[in-house]
CSV table of C-alpha atoms and ligand atoms in Angstrom, one decimal:
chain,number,residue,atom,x,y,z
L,1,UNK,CA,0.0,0.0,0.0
L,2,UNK,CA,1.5,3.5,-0.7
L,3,UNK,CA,2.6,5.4,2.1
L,4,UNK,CA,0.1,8.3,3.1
L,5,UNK,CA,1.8,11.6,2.8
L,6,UNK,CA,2.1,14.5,5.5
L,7,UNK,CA,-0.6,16.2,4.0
L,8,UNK,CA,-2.9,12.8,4.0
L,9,UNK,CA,-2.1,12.1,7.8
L,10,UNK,CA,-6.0,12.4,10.0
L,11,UNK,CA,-5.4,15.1,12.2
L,12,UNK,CA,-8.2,17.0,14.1
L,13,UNK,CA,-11.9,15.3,14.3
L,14,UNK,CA,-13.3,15.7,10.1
L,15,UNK,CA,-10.1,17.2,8.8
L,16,UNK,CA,-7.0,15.7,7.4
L,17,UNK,CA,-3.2,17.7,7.8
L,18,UNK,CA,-3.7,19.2,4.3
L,19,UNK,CA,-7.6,20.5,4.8
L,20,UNK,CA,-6.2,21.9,8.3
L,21,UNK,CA,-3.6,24.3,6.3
L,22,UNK,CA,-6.2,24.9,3.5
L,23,UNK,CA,-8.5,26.3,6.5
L,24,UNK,CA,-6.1,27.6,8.4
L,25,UNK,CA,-4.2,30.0,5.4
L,26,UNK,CA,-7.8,30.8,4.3
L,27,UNK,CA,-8.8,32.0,8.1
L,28,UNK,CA,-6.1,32.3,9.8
L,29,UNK,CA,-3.0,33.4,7.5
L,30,UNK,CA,-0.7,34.9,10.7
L,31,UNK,CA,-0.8,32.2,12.3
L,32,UNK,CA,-0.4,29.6,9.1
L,33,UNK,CA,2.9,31.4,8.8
L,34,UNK,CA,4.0,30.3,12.3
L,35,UNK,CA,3.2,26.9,11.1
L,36,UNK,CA,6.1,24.4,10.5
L,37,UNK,CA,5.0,20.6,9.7
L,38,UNK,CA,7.8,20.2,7.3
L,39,UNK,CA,9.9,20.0,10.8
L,40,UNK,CA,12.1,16.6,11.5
L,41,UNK,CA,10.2,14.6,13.4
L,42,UNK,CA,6.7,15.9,12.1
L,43,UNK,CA,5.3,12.4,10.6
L,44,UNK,CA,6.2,10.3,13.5
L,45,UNK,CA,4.9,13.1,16.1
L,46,UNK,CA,1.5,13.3,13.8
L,47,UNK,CA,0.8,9.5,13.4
L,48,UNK,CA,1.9,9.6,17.4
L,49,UNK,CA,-0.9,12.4,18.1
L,50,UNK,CA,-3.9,10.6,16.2
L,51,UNK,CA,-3.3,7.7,18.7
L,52,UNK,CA,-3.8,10.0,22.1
L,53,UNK,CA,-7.2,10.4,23.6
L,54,UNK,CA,-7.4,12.1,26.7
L,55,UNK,CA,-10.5,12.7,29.4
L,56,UNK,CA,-10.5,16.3,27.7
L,57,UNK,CA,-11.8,14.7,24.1
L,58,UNK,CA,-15.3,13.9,24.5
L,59,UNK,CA,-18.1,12.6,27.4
L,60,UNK,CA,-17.7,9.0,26.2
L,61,UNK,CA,-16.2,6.4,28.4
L,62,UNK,CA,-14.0,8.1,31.5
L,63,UNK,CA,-13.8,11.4,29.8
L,64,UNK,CA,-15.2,15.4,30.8
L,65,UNK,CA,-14.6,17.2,27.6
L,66,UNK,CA,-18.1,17.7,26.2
L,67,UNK,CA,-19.1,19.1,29.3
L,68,UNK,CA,-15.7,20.7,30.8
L,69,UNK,CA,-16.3,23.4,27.2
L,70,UNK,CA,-20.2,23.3,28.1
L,71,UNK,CA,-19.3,24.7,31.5
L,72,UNK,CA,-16.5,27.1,29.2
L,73,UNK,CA,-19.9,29.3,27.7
L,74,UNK,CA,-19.1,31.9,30.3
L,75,UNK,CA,-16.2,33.8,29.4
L,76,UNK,CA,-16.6,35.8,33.0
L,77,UNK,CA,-15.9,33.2,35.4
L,78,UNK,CA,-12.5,33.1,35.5
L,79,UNK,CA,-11.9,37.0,33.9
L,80,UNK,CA,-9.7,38.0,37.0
L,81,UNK,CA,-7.1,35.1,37.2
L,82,UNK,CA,-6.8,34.8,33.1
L,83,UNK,CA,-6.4,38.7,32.9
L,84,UNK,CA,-3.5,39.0,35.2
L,85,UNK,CA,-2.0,36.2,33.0
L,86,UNK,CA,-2.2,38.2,30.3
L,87,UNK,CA,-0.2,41.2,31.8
L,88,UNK,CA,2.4,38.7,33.1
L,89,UNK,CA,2.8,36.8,29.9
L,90,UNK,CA,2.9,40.6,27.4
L,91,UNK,CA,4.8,43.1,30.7
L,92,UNK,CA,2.3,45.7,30.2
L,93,UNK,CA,-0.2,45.9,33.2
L,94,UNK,CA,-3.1,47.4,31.8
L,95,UNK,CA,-3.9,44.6,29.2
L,96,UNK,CA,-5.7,47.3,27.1
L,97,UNK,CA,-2.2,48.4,26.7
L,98,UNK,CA,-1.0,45.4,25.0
L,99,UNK,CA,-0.1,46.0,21.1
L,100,UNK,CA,-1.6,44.8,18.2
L,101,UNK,CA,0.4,42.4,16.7
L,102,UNK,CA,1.4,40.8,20.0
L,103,UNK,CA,1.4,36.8,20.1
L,104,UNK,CA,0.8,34.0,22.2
L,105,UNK,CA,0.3,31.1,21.9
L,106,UNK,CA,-1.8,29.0,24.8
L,107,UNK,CA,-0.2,25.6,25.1
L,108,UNK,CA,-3.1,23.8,26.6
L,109,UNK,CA,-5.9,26.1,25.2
L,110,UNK,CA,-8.7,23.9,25.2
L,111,UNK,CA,-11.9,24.8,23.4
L,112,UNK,CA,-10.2,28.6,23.1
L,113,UNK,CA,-11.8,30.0,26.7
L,114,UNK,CA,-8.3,32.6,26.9
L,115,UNK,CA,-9.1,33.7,23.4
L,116,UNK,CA,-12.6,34.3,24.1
L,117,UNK,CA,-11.8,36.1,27.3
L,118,UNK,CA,-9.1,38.0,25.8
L,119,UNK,CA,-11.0,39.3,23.4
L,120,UNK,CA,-13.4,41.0,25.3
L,121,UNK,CA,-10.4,42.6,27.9
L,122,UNK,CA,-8.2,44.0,25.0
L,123,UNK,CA,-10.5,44.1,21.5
L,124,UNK,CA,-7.3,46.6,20.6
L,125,UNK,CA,-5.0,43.3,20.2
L,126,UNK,CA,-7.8,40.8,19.0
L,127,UNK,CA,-6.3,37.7,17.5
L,128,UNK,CA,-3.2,37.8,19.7
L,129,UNK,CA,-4.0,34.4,21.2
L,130,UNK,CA,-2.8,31.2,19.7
L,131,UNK,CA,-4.9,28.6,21.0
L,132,UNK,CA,-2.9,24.8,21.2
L,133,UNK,CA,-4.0,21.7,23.0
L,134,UNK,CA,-3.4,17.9,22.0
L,135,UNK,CA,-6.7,17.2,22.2
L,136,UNK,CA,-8.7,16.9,18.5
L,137,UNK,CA,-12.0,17.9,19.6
L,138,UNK,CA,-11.0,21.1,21.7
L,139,UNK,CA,-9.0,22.4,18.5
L,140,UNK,CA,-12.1,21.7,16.5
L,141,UNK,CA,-14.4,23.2,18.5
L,142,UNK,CA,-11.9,26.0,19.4
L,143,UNK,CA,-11.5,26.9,15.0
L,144,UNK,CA,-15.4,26.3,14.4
L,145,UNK,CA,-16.0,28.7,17.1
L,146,UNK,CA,-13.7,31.3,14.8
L,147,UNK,CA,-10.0,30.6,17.0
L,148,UNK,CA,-6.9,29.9,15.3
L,149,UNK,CA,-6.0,27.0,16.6
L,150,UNK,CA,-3.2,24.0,16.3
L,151,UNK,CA,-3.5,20.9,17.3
L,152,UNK,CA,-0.4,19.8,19.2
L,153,UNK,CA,1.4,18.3,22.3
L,154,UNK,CA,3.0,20.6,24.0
L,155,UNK,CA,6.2,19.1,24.0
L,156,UNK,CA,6.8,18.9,20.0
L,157,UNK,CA,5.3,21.9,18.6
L,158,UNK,CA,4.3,22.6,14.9
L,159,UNK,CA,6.0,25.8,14.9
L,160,UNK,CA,8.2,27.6,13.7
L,161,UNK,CA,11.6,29.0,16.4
L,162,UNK,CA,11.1,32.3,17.9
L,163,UNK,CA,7.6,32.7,16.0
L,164,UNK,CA,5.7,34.1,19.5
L,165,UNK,CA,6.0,36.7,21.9
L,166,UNK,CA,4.8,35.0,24.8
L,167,UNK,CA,3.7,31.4,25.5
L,168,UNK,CA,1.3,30.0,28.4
L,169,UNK,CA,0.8,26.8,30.3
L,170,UNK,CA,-2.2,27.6,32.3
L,171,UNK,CA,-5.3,25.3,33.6
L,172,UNK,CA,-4.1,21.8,34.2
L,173,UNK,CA,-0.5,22.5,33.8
L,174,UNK,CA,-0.2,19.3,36.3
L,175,UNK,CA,-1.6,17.2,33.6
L,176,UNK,CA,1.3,17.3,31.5
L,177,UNK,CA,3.8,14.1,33.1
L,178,UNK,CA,6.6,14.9,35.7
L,179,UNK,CA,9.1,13.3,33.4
L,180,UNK,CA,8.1,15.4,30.4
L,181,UNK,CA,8.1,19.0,32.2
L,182,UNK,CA,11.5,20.3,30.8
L,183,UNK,CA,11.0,19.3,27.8
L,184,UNK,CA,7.7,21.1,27.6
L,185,UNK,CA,9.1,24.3,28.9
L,186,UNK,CA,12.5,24.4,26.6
L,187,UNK,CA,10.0,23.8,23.4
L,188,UNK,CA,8.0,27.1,24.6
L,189,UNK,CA,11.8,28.4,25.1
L,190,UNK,CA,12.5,27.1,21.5
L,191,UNK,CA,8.7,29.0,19.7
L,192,UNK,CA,9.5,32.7,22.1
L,193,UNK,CA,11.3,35.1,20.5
L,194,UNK,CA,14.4,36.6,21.9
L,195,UNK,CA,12.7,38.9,25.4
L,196,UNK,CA,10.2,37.0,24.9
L,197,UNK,CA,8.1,35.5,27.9
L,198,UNK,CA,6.9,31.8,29.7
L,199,UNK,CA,4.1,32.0,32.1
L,200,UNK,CA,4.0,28.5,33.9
L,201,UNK,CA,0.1,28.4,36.2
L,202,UNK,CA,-0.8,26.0,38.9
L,203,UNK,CA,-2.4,25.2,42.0
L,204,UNK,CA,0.6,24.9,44.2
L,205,UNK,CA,0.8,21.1,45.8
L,206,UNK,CA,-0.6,21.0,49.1
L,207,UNK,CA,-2.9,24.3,48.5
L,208,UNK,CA,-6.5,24.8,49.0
L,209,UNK,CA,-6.8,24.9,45.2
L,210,UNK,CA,-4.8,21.7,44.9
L,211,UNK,CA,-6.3,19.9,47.5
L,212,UNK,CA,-9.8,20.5,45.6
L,213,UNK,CA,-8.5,18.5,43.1
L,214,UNK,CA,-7.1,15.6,45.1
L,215,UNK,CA,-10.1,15.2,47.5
L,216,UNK,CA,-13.0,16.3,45.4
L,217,UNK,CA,-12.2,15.7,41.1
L,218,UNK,CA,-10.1,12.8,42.0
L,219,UNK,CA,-12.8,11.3,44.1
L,220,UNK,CA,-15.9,12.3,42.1
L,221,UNK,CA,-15.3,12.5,38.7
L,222,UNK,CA,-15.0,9.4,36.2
L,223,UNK,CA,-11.7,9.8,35.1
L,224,UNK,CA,-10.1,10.7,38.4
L,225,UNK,CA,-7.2,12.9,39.3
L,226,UNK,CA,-4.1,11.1,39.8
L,227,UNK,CA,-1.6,14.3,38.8
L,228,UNK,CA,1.2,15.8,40.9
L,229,UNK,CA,0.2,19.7,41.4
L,230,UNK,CA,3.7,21.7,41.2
L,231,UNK,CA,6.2,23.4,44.3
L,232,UNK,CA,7.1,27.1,43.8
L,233,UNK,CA,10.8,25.2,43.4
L,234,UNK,CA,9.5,23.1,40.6
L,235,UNK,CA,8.7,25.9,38.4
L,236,UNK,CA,11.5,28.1,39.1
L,237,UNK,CA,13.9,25.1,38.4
L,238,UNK,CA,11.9,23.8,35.1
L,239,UNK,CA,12.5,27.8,33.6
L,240,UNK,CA,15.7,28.0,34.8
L,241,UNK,CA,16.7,24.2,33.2
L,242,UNK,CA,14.5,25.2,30.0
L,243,UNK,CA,17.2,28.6,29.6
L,244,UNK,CA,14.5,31.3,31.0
L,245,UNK,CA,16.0,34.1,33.0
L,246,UNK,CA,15.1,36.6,35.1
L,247,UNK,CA,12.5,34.2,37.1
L,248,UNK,CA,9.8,35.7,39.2
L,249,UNK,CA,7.1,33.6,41.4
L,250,UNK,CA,3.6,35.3,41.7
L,251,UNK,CA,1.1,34.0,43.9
L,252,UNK,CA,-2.5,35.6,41.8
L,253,UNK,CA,-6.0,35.8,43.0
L,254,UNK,CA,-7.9,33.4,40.4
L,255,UNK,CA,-11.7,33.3,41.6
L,256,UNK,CA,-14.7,31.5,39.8
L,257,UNK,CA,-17.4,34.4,39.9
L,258,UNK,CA,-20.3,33.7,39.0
L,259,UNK,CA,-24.0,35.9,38.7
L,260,UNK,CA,-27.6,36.1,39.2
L,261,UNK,CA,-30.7,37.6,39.8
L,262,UNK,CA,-30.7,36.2,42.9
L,263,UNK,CA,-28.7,34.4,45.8
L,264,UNK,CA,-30.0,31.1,44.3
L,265,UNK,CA,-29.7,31.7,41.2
L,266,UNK,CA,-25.7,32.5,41.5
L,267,UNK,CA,-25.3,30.1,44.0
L,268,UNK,CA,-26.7,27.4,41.6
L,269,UNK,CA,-25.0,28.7,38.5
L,270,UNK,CA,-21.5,28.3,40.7
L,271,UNK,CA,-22.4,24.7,41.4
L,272,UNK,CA,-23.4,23.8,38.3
L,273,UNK,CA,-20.4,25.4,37.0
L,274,UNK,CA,-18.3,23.1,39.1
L,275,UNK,CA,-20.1,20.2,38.8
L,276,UNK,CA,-19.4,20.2,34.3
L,277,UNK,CA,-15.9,21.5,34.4
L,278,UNK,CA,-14.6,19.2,37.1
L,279,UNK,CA,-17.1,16.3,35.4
L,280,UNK,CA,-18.3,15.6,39.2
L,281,UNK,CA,-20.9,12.7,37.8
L,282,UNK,CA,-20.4,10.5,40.6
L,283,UNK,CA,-21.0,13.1,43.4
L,284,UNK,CA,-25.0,11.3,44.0
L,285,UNK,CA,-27.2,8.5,42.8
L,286,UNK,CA,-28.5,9.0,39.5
L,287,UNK,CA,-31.7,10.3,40.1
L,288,UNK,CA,-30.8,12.6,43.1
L,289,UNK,CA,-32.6,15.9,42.9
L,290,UNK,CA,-30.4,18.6,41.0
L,291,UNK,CA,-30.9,21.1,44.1
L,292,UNK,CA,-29.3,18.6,46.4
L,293,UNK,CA,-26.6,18.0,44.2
L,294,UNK,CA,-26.1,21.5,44.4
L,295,UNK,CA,-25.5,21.7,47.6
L,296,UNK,CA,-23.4,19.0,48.2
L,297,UNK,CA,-21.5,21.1,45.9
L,298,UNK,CA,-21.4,24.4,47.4
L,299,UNK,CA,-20.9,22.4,50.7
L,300,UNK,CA,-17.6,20.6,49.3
L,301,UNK,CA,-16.1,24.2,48.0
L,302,UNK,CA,-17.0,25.7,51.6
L,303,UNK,CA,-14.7,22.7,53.0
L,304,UNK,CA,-11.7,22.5,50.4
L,305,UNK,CA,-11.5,26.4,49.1
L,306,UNK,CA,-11.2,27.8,52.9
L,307,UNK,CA,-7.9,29.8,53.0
L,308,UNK,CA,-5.6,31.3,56.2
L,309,UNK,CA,-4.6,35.0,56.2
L,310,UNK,CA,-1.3,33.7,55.3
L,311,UNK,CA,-2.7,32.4,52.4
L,312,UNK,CA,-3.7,35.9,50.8
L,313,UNK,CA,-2.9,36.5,47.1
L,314,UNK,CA,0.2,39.1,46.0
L,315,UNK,CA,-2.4,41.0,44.5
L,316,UNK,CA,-5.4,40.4,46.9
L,317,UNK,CA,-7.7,43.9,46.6
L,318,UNK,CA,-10.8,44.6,48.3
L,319,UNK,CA,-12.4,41.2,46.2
L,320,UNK,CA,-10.1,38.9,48.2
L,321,UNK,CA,-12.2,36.1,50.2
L,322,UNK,CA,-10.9,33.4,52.5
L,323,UNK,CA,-13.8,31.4,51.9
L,324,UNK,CA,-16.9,30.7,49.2
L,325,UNK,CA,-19.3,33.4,49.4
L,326,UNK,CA,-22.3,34.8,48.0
L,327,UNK,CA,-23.0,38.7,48.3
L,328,UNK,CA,-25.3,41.3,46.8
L,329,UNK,CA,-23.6,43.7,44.2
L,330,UNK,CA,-26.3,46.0,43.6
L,331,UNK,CA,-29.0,44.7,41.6
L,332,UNK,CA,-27.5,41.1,41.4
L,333,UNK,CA,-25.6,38.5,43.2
L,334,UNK,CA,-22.6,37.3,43.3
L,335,UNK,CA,-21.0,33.6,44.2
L,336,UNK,CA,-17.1,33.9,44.2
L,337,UNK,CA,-15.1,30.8,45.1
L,338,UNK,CA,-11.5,31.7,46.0
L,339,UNK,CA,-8.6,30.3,44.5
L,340,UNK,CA,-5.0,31.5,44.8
L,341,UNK,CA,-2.5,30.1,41.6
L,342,UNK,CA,1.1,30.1,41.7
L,343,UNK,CA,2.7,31.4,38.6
L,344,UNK,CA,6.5,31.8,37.0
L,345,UNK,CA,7.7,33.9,34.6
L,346,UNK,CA,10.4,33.4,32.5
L,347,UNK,CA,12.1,35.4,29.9
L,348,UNK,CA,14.3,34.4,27.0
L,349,UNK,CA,17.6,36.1,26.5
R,401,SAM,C1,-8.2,22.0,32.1
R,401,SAM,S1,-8.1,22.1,30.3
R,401,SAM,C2,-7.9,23.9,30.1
R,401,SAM,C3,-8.5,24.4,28.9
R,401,SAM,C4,-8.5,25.9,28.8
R,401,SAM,N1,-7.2,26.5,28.9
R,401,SAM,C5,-9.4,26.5,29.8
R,401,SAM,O1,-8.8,27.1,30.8
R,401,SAM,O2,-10.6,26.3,29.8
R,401,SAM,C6,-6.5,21.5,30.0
R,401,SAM,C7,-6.3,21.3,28.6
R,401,SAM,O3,-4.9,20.9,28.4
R,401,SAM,C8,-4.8,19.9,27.4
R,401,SAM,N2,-3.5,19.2,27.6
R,401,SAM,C9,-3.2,18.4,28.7
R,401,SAM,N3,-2.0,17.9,28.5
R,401,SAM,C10,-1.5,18.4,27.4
R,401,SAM,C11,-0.2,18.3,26.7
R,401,SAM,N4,0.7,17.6,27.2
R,401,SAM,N5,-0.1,19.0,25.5
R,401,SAM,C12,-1.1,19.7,25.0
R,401,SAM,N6,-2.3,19.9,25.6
R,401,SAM,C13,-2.5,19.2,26.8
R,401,SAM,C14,-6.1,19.1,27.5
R,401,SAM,O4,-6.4,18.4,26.3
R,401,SAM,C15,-7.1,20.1,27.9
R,401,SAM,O5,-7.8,20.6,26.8
């Protein structure tokens, strides 16, 4: 049988490598020019990538995807922790300062939630983001929802060197294995241009927002959550190792916030907010009343996302919470779990 060419390889849900860079020069030209698939090592890392599933893919068998991009519909949840990123990852701390032109690329982007948000906090530097995750049905999604997007594992990028100005690892950063860290972190080093900037985001081991995952996704949640959360030594060693300099360790406030017209109706958006991104299907029985699994819920964030003084944020301001809360803001409500994530920045010489 002949041998399929590059072009010919399946790679994202419906489209082959070839109908990919058909789409992506049509929609996306900027970032088709970033592109490299003629790189060594492409075929064997494509035919490698069409073999991966992950519980990020689809609902089917042990997975969360379908529903961890349902619960993504609300690009406000999250708007605090995502926009600091952005003024750590560009330097400039008013994001609506950031210039057009500016690039990064989101290493495990998912259905495009940074974009999304990104879009609405700087619409001066729209289409900066770069959205990449290994996962085929978050890159489709991501480009059918208008995201330029690349289907890739982080640590063997389609991409050209020094062809971004910033790169993230952000949301589930502790799903990518111990032993392939560094090598993840000196292919970001490899895609930044020179001054350019590595943002590495996590729940620190053995912090409130870790221990949510250990206790509560691990336990509740088909696929479990067996991954090793990173130390603030971890990351600084990883950037240093991966040729980053001038290191700095933030620890951000990174809330879930959610609205209503009322305090049930954000206290039950917050729940079920929880309940798709974390996949929590095995919290009741089957036909347990939605409202009570709503408040076993609310009543597992009250126990794991309850923080010490010590614990406040580098950049805690008058929105800083030690504990889940719901509060009147005027004519609505608000539910704000709180969350602190520890972040390091790295910048290539
Ligand atoms: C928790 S989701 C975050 C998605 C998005 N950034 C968000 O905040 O909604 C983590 C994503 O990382 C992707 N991922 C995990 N390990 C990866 C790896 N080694 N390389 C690329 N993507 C990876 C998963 O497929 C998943 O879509």
């Amino acid at each position: 049988m002949a041998e399929i060419t590059l072009r010919q390889q399946p790679y994202i849900p419906g489209f082959t490598v070839g109908e990919y860079l058909d789409l992506v020069d049509q929609h996306f030209p900027e970032t088709g020019a970033r592109l490299w698939f003629g790189r060594k090592g492409s075929h064997t890392e494509l035919a490698r990538l069409a073999g991966l599933s992950n519980e990020f893919e689809t609902d089917h068998h042990s997975g969360r995807g379908d529903s961890y991009r349902q619960a993504q519909r609300n690009p406000t949840i999250r708007m605090r922790g995502i926009r600091t990123l952005f003024t750590l990852a560009s330097g400039c701390a008013d994001v609506r300062r950031i210039p057009a032109g500016w690039r990064v690329l989101d290493l495990l982007g998912g259905d495009g939630l940074l974009d999304r948000v990104f879009s609405c906090l700087a619409p001066q530097a729209r289409g900066a983001v770069i959205t990449s995750d290994m996962a085929g049905h978050m890159v489709a999604e991501a480009l059918r929802a208008g995201h330029a997007a690349v289907r890739q594992e982080a640590r063997y990028l389609f991409m050209h060197d020094e062809s971004v100005d910033a790169a993230l690892l952000a949301y589930g950063t502790h799903h990518i294995a111990p032993g392939d860290r560094l090598a993840v972190c000196r292919e970001a080093a490899r895609v930044l241009r020179p001054g350019g900037r590595l943002v590495l985001h996590d729940f620190e081991a053995d912090s409130p927002g870790s221990m949510w995952f250990s206790g509560v996704v691990h336990r509740y949640s088909k696929a479990g959550h067996p991954y090793r959360h990173f130390t603030a030594a971890e990351m600084t060693r990883l950037l240093k190792l991966g040729g980053l300099s001038s290191i700095t360790l933030h620890r951000i406030y990174d809330p879930l916030v959610t609205r209503g017209e009322s305090l049930e109706a954000a206290g039950a958006e917050m729940a079920d907010h929880l309940y798709d991104m974390y996949g929590l299907t095995e919290l009741a029985q089957p036909h347990a009343a939605r409202a009570d699994i709503r408040q076993m819920i609310w009543k597992l964030a009250e126990n794991y996302f309850l923080h010490r003084e010590s614990d406040a944020p580098d950049d805690a301001g008058s929105e800083w919470q030690r504990e889940p809360v719901i509060y009147q803001d005027g004519p609505e409500w608000v539910a704000l779990v709180p969350r602190v994530a520890l972040v390091a920045v790295g910048e290539k010489r």
